[in-house]
Short mmCIF file of C-alpha atoms in Angstrom, two decimals:
data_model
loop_
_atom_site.label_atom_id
_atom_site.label_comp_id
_atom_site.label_asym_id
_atom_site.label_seq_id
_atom_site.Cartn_x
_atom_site.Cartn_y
_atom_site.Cartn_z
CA UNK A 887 59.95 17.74 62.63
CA UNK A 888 57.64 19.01 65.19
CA UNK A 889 53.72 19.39 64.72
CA UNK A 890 51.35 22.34 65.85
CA UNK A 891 50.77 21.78 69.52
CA UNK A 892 49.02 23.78 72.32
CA UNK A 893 50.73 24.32 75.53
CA UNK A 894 50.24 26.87 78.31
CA UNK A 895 52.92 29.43 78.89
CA UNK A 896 55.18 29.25 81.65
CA UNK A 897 55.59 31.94 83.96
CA UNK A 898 53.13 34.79 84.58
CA UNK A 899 50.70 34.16 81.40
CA UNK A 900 49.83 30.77 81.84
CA UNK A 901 46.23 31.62 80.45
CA UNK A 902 47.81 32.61 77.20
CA UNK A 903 49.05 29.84 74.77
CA UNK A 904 51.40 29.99 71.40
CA UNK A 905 50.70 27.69 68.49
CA UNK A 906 54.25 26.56 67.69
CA UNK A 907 55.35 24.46 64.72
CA UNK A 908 58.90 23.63 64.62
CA UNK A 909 61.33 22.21 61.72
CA UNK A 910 64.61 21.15 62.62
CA UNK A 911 66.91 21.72 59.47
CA UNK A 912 70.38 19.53 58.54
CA UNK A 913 72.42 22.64 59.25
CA UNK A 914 71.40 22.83 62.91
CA UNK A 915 68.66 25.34 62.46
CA UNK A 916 65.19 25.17 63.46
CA UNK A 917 62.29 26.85 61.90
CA UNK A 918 60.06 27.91 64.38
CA UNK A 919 56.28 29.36 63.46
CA UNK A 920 54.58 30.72 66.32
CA UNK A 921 51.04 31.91 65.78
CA UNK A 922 50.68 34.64 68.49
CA UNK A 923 46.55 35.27 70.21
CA UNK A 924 44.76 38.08 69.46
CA UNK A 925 44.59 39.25 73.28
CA UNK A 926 48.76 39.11 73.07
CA UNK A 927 48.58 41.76 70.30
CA UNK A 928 46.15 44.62 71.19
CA UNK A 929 48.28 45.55 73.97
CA UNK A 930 51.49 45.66 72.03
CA UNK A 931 49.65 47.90 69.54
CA UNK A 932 48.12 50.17 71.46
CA UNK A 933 52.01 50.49 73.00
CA UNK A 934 53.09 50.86 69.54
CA UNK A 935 50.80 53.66 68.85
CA UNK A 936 52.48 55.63 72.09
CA UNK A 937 55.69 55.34 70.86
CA UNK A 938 54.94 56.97 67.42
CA UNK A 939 52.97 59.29 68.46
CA UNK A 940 55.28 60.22 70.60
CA UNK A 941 58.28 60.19 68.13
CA UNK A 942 56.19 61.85 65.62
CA UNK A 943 53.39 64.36 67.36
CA UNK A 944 49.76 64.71 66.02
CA UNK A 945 48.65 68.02 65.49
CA UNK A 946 45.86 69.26 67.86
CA UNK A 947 47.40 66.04 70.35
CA UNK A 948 50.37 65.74 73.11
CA UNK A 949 53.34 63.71 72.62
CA UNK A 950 52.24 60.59 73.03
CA UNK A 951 48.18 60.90 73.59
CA UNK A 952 47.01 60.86 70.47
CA UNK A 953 43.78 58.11 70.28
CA UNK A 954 45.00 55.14 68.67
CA UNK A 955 42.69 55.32 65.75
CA UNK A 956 44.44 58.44 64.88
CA UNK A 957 47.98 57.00 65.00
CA UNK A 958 46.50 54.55 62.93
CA UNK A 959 45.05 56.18 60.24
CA UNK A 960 47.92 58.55 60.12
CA UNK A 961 51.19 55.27 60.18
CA UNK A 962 48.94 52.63 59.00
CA UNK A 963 48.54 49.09 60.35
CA UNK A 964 52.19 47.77 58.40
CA UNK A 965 53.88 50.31 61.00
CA UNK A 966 52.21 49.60 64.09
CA UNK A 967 52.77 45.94 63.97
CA UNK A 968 56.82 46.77 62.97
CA UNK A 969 57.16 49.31 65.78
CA UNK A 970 55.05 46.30 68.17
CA UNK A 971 57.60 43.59 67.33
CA UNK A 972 60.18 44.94 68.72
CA UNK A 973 58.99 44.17 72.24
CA UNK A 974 56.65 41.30 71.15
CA UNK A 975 58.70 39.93 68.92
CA UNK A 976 61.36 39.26 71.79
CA UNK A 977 59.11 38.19 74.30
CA UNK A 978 57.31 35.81 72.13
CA UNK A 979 60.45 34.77 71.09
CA UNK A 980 61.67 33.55 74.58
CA UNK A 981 58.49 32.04 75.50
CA UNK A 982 58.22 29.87 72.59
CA UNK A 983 61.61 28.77 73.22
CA UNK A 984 60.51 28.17 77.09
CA UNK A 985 57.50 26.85 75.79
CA UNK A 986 59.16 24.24 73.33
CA UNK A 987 62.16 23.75 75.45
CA UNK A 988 64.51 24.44 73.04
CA UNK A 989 68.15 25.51 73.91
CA UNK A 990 69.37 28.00 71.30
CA UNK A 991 72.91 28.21 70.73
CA UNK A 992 72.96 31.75 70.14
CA UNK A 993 70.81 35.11 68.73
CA UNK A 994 67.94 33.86 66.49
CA UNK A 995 66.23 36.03 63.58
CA UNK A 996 63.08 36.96 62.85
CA UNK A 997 62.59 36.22 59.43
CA UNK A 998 58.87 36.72 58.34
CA UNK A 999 55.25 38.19 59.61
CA UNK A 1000 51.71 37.71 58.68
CA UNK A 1001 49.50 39.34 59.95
CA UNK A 1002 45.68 38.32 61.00
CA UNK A 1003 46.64 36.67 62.44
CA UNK A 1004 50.09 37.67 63.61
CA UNK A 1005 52.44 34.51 62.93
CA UNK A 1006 55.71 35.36 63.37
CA UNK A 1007 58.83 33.15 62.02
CA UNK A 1008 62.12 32.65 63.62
CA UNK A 1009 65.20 30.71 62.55
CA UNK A 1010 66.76 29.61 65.75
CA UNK A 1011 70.49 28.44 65.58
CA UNK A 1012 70.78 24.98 67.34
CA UNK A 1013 73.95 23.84 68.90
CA UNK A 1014 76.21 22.49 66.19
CA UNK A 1015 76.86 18.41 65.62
CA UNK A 1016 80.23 17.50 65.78
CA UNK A 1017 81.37 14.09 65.30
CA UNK A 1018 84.47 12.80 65.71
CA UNK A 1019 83.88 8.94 66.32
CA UNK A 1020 86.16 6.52 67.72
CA UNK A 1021 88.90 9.54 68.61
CA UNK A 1022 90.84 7.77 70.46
CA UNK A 1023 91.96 5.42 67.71
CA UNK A 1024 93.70 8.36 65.86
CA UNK A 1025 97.28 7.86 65.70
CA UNK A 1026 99.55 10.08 64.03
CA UNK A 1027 103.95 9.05 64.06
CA UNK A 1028 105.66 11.41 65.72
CA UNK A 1029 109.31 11.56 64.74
CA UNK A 1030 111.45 13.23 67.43
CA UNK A 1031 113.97 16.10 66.45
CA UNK A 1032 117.62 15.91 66.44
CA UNK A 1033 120.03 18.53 66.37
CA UNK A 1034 122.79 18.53 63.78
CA UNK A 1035 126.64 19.15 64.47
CA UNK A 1036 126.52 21.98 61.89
CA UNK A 1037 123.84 23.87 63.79
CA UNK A 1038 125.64 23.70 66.78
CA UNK A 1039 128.62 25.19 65.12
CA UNK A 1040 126.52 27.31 63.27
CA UNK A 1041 125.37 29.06 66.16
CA UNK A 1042 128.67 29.02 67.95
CA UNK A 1043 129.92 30.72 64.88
CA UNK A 1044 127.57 33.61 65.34
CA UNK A 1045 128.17 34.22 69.07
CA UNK A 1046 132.38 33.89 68.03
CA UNK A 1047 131.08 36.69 65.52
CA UNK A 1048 129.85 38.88 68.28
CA UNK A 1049 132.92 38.85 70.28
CA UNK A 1050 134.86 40.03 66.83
CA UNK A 1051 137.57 42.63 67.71
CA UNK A 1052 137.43 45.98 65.79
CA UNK A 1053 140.83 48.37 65.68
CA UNK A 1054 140.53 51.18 63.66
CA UNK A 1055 143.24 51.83 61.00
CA UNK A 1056 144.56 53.92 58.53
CA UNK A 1057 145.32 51.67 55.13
CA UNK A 1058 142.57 51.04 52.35
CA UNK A 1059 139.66 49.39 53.03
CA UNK A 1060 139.81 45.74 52.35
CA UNK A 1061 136.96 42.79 52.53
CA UNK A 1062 136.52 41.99 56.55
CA UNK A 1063 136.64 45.52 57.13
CA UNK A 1064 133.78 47.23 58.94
CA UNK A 1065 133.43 50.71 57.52
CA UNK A 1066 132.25 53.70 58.95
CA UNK A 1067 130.46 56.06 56.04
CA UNK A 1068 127.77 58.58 55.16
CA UNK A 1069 125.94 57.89 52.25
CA UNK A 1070 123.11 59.62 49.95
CA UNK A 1071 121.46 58.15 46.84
CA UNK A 1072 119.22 58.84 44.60
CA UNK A 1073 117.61 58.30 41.18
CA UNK A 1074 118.64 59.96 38.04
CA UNK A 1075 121.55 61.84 40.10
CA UNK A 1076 118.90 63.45 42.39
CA UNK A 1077 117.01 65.86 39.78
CA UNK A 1078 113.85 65.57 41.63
CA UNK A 1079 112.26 65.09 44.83
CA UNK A 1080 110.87 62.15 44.16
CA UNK A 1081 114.20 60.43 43.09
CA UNK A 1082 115.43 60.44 46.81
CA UNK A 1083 116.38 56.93 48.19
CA UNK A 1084 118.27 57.16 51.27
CA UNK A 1085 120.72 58.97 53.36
CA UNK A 1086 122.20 57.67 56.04
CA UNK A 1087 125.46 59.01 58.57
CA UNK A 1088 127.72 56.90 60.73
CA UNK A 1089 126.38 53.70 59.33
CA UNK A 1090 128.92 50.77 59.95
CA UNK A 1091 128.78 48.13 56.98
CA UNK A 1092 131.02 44.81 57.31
CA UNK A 1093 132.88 44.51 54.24
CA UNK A 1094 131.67 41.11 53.14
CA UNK A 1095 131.04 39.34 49.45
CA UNK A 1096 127.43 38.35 50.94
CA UNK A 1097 126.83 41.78 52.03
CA UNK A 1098 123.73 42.98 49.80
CA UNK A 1099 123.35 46.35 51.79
CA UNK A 1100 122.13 49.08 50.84
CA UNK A 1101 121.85 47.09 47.38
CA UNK A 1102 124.05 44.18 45.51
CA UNK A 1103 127.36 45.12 44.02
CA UNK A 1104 127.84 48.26 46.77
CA UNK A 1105 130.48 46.85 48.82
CA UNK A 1106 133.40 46.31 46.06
CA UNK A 1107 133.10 50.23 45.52
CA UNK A 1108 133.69 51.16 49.09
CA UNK A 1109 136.92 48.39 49.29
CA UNK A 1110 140.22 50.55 48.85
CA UNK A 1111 138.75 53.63 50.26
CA UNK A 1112 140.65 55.25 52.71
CA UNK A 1113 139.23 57.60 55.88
CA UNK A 1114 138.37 60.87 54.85
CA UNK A 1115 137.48 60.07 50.80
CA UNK A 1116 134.75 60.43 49.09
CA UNK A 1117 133.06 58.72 45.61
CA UNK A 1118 130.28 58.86 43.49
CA UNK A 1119 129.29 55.79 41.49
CA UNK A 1120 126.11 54.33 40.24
CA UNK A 1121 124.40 50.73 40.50
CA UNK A 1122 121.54 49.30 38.71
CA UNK A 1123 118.57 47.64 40.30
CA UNK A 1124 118.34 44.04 39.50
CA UNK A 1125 115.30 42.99 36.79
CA UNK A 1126 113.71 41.06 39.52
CA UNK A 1127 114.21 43.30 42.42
CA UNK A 1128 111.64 42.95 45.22
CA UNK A 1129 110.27 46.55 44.75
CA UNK A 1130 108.91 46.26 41.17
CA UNK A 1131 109.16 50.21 41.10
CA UNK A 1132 112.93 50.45 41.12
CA UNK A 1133 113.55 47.48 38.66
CA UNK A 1134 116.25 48.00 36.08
CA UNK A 1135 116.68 51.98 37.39
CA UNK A 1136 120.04 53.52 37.46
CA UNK A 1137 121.09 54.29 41.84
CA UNK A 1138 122.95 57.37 41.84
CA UNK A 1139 125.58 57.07 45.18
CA UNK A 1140 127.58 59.36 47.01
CA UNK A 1141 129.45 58.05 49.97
CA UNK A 1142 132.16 59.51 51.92
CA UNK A 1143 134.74 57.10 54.33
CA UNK A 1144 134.89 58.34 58.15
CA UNK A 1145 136.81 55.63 59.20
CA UNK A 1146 137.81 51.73 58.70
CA UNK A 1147 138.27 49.34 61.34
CA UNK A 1148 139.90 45.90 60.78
CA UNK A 1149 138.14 42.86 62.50
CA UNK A 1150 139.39 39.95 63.79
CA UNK A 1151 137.66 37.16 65.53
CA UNK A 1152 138.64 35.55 68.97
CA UNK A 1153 140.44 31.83 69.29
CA UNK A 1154 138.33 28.98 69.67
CA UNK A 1155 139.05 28.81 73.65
CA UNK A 1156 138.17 28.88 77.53
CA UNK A 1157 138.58 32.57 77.34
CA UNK A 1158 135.82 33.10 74.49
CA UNK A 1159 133.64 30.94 76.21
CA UNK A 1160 133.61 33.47 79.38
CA UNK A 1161 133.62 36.68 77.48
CA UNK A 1162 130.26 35.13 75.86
CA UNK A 1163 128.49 34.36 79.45
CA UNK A 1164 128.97 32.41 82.63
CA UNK A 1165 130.55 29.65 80.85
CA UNK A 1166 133.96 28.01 82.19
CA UNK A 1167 134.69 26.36 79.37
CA UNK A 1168 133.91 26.21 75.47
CA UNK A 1169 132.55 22.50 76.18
CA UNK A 1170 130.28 24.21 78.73
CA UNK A 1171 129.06 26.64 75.81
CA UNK A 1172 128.87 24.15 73.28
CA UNK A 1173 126.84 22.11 75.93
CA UNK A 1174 124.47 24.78 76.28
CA UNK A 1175 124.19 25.97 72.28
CA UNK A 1176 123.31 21.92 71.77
CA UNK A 1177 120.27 22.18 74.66
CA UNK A 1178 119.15 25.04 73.58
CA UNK A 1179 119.15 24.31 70.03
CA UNK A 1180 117.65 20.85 71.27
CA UNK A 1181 114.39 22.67 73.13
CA UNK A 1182 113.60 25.08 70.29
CA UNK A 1183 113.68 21.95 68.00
CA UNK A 1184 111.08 20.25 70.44
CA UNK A 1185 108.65 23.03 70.73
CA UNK A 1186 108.36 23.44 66.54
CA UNK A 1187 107.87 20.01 66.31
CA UNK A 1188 105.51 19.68 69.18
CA UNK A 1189 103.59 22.64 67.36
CA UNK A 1190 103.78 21.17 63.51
CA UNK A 1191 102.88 17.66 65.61
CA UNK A 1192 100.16 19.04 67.09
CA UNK A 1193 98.54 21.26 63.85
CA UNK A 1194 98.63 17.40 61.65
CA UNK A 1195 96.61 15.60 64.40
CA UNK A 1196 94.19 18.47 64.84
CA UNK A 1197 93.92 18.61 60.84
CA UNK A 1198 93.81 15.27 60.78
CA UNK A 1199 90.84 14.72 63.21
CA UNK A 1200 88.96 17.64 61.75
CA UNK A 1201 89.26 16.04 58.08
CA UNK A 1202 87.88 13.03 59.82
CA UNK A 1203 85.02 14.65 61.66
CA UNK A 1204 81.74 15.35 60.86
CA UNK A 1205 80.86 18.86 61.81
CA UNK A 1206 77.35 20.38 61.61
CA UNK A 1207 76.76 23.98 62.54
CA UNK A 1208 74.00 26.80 61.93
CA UNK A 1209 74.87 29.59 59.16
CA UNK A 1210 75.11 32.38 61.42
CA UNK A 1211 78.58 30.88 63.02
CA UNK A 1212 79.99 31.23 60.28
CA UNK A 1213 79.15 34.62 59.30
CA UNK A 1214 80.34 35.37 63.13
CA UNK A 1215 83.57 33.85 62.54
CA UNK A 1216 84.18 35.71 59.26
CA UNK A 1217 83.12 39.19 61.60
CA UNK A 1218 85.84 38.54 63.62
CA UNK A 1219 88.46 38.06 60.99
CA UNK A 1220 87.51 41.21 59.83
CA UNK A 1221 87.42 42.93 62.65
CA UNK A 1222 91.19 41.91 63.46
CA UNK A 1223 92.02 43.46 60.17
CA UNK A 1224 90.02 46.36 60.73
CA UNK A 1225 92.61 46.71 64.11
CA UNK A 1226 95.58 46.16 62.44
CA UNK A 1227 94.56 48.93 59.52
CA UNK A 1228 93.67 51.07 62.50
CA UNK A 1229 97.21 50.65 63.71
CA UNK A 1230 98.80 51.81 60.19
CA UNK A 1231 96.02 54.48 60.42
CA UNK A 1232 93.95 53.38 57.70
CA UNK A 1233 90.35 52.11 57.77
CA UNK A 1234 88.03 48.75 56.39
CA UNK A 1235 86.70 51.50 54.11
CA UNK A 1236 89.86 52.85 52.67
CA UNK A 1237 91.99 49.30 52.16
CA UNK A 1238 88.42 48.52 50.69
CA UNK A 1239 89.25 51.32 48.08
CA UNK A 1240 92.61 50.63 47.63
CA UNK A 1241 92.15 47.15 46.94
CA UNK A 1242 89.22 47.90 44.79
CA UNK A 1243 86.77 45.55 46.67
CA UNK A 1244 83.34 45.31 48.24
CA UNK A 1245 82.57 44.16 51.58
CA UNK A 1246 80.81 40.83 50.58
CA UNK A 1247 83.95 40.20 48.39
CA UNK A 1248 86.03 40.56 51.03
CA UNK A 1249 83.73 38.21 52.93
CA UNK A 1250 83.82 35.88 50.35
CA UNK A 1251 87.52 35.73 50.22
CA UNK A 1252 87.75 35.12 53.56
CA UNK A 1253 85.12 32.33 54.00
CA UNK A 1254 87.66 29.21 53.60
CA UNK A 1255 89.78 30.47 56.26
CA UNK A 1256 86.99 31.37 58.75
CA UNK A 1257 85.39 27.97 58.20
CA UNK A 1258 88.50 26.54 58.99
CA UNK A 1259 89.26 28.13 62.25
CA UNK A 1260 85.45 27.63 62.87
CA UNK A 1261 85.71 23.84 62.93
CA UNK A 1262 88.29 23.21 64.38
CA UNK A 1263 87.65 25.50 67.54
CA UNK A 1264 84.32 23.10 67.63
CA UNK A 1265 86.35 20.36 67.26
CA UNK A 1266 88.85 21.07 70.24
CA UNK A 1267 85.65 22.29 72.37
CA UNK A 1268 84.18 19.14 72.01
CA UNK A 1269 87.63 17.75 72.71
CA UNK A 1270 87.52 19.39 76.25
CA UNK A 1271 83.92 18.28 76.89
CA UNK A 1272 84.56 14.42 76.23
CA UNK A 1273 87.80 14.77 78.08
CA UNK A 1274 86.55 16.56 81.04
CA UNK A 1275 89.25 18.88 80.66
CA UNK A 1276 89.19 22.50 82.94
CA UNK A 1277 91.21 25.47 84.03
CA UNK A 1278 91.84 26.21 87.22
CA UNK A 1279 92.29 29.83 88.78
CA UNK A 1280 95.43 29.38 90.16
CA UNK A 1281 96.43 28.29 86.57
CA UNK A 1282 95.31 31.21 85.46
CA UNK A 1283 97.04 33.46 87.77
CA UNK A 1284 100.35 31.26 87.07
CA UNK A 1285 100.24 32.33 83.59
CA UNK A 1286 99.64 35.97 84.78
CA UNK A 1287 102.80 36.09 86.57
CA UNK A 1288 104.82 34.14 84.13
CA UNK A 1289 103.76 36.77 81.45
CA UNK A 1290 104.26 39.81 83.19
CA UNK A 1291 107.25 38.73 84.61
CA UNK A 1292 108.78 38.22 81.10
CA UNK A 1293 108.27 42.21 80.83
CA UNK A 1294 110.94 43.38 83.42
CA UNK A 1295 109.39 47.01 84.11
CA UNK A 1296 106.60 46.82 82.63
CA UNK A 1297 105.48 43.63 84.88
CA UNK A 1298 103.04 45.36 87.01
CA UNK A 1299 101.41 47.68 84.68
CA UNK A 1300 100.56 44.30 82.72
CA UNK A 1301 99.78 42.22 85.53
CA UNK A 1302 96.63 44.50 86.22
CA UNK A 1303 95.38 44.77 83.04
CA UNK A 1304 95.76 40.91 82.76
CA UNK A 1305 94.02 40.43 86.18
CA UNK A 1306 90.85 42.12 84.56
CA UNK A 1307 87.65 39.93 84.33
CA UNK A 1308 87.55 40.01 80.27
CA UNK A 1309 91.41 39.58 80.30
CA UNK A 1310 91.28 36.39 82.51
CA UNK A 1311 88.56 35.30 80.83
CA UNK A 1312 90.32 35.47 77.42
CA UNK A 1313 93.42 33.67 79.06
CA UNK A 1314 91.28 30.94 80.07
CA UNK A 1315 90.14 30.38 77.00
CA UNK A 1316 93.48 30.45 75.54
CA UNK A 1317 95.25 27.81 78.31
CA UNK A 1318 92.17 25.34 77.81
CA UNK A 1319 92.30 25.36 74.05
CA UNK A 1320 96.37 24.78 74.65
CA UNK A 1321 95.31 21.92 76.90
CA UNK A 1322 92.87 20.06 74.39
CA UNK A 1323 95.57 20.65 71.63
CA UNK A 1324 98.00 18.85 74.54
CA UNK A 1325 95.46 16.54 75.24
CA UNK A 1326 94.82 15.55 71.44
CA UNK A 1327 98.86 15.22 70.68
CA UNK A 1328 99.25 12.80 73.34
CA UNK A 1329 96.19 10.68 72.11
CA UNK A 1330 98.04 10.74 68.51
CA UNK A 1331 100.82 9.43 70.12
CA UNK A 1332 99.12 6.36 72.12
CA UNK A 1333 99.95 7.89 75.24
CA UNK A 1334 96.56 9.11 76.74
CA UNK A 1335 93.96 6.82 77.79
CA UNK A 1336 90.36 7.21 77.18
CA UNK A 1337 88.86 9.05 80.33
CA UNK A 1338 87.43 7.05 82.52
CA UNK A 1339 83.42 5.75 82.26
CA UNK A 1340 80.82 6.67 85.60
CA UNK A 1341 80.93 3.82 87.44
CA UNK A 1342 78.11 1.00 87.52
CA UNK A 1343 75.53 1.13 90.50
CA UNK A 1344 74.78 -1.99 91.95
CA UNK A 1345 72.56 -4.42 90.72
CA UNK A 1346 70.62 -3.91 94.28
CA UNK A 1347 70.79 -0.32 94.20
CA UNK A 1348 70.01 0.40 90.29
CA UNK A 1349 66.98 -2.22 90.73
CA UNK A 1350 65.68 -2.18 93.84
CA UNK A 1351 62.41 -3.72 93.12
CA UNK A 1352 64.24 -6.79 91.75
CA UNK A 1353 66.05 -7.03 94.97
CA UNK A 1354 63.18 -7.28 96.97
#
């Protein structure tokens, strides 16, 4: 806690001086009461005056020249000193801040005035207190993953699947089939508009007992239809179907058979192997599904490794931050789902309606999540400060290149949006918060040493006196 103190301005009013009393607060704010001198405040009213008299004209004066004892008889003294602090308030604002040497860690508020004299009261948001202790002692088991046999042949299954042969035919349609139809439903046969489901022409459907499309149950109707016929039939809509609207109603089909194929699948062989890429043989493939299989395994545990140890450090840590953070943090989740209405073409305002919520409720809700996020993007910040970690530019423009590339024709229309300022700003952020969450991970793991300390000076050069 600070006490009153007197203290010459810095800069170009150093015969002007603020009486400043400061509180520091546990949640990283300071409360900062600046009593501001009478010759500070004349000016700024009779400024104040001109701009209201200029917004609102006098009658019998000019825009703006009406005699400041007018303005003030016809706004009153409340207004003049609101209209002043809009300028003062800033300035004196600043030069307290100078004057106290205080850093603030973002916007601060004005949160009260008294007049005569003209104290003014700011919260000031200090840089938030985070933590984390002995870091480097967090260890976290990290269990590498394996790939099964049955994945491998799962997957090998799938591309065998792709290479299945289709020859149309004439018989019935039997289970393995793929069918060819047009179908049309509706409920309650189609008596209203509203009743329409679907149509759909040329739609192939494999003939399969797991086959649930367009609904359960529709398959064994369309096996021992030949081309060219048609059928009606109806299906019911399961009591816990995933649209509750259409639970327990009565689907009204009508489906007509263009054409059946049969399908067969390929021997397990060499000759599969190349039809599926440049593979010489089905070892080769099999080789590759494993590795494959083997990396994607690696990167979702590297990511499910990684989100534990960060959770785990930020349970651990101690994190300290002004009010106004958090309310930032929650702004920005709403303004991503302010984007992402915008995209469906709906508004805040109108999922506000439909979800029959206020804005503070919707705040509220998402509080827990925005405090999350908030602490641990403090936590990996501080992270890169103790670990001196950076980004270079070429980094940057690596990961340019590498994501535009990825876009085939649209690579060069990317690349220069990505090569903006704000856009390799952003990417910087993103790589350097990817490199703390790297950096943490291989702490957890034991395999990162703490970074190194400044070295010593010696004795003769830190104490040169005692030398002598």
């Amino acid at each position: 806690m600070g006490g009153a103190r007197l203290c010459p301005i810095s800069g170009r009013r150093k015969d002007i001086v603020l009486k400043i009393e400061t509180q520091t607060n546990d949640d990283r704010t300071l409360k900062m009461t600046v009593e501001v001198p009478d010759e500070r405040i004349k000016p700024a009213l009779q400024s104040a005056a001109r701009q209201l008299s200029k917004r609102y004209p006098i009658p019998g004066f000019r825009p703006g020249k009406a005699p400041y004892e007018h303005v003030l008889r016809q706004f009153g003294e409340r207004a003049l000193y609101d209209v002043a602090m809009d300028d003062l308030g800033q300035k004196v604002y600043e030069e307290a801040l100078d004057q106290e040497k205080i850093e603030a860690y973002g916007p601060g508020a004005l949160e009260d005035m008294q007049l005569k004299p003209l104290v003014l009261k700011f919260t000031v948001p200090l840089k938030p207190e985070v933590d984390m202790g002995d870091y480097h002692a967090l260890r976290v088991p990290y269990e590498a993953p394996t790939v099964a046999d049955d994945e491998v042949q799962r997957v090998m299954e799938t591309l065998r699947e792709r290479q299945a042969i289709l020859e149309p035919v004439e018989r019935p349609a039997a289970l393995g089939d793929v069918a060819t139809l047009d179908i049309s439903a509706f409920l309650n046969e189609g008596l209203n508009p509203s009743d329409f489901l679907m149509t759909d022409k040329d739609v192939a459907v494999q003939l399969d007992e797991q086959t649930d499309w367009p609904m359960p149950g529709f398959v064994p109707h369309i096996v021992g239809m030949t081309p060219g016929a048609a059928q009606k039939f109806d299906l019911s809509f399961a009591a816990d179907y995933a649209n509750e609207s259409l639970r327990g109603q009565l689907a009204h089909f009508e489906v007509t058979v263009k054409e059946v194929k049969s399908r067969s699948l390929p021997e397990w062989n060499d000759d599969l192997a190349k039809e599926v890429g440049e593979f010489q043989t089905l070892d080769e493939l099999r080789a590759r599904v494993r590795a494959d299989l083997q990396q994607q395994a690696e990167r979702a545990a590297e990511r499910e490794y990684s989100d534990k140890v960060l959770s785990q450090l930020v349970e651990q840590t101690q994190v300290k931050y002004p009010p106004v953070l958090l309310e930032q943090e929650i702004d920005d989740l709403l303004g991503d789902l302010d984007n992402r209405l915008r995209e469906q073409k709906l508004t805040l305002d109108d999922y506000l309606k439909i979800e029959g919520k206020t804005r503070e409720q919707l705040r509220d809700e998402n509080r827990p999540r925005a405090e999350a996020r908030l602490k641990r993007a403090l936590v990996l910040g501080r992270i890169v400060e103790h670990e001196n970690l950076d980004i270079q530019p070429e980094e940057v423009a690596s990961e340019i290149d590498r994501m535009s590339t990825a876009l085939g024709e649209q690579a060069t229309r990317v690349a220069g949006f990505l090569n903006t300022d704000r856009a390799r700003q952003s990417l910087t952020i993103d790589l350097l918060t990817s490199k703390a969450i790297q950096r943490l991970a291989a702490i957890a793991r034991g395999e990162a040493p703490a970074p190194a300390e400044p070295e010593a000076e010696p004795a003769a050069q830190a104490q040169p006196d005692a030398a002598a």
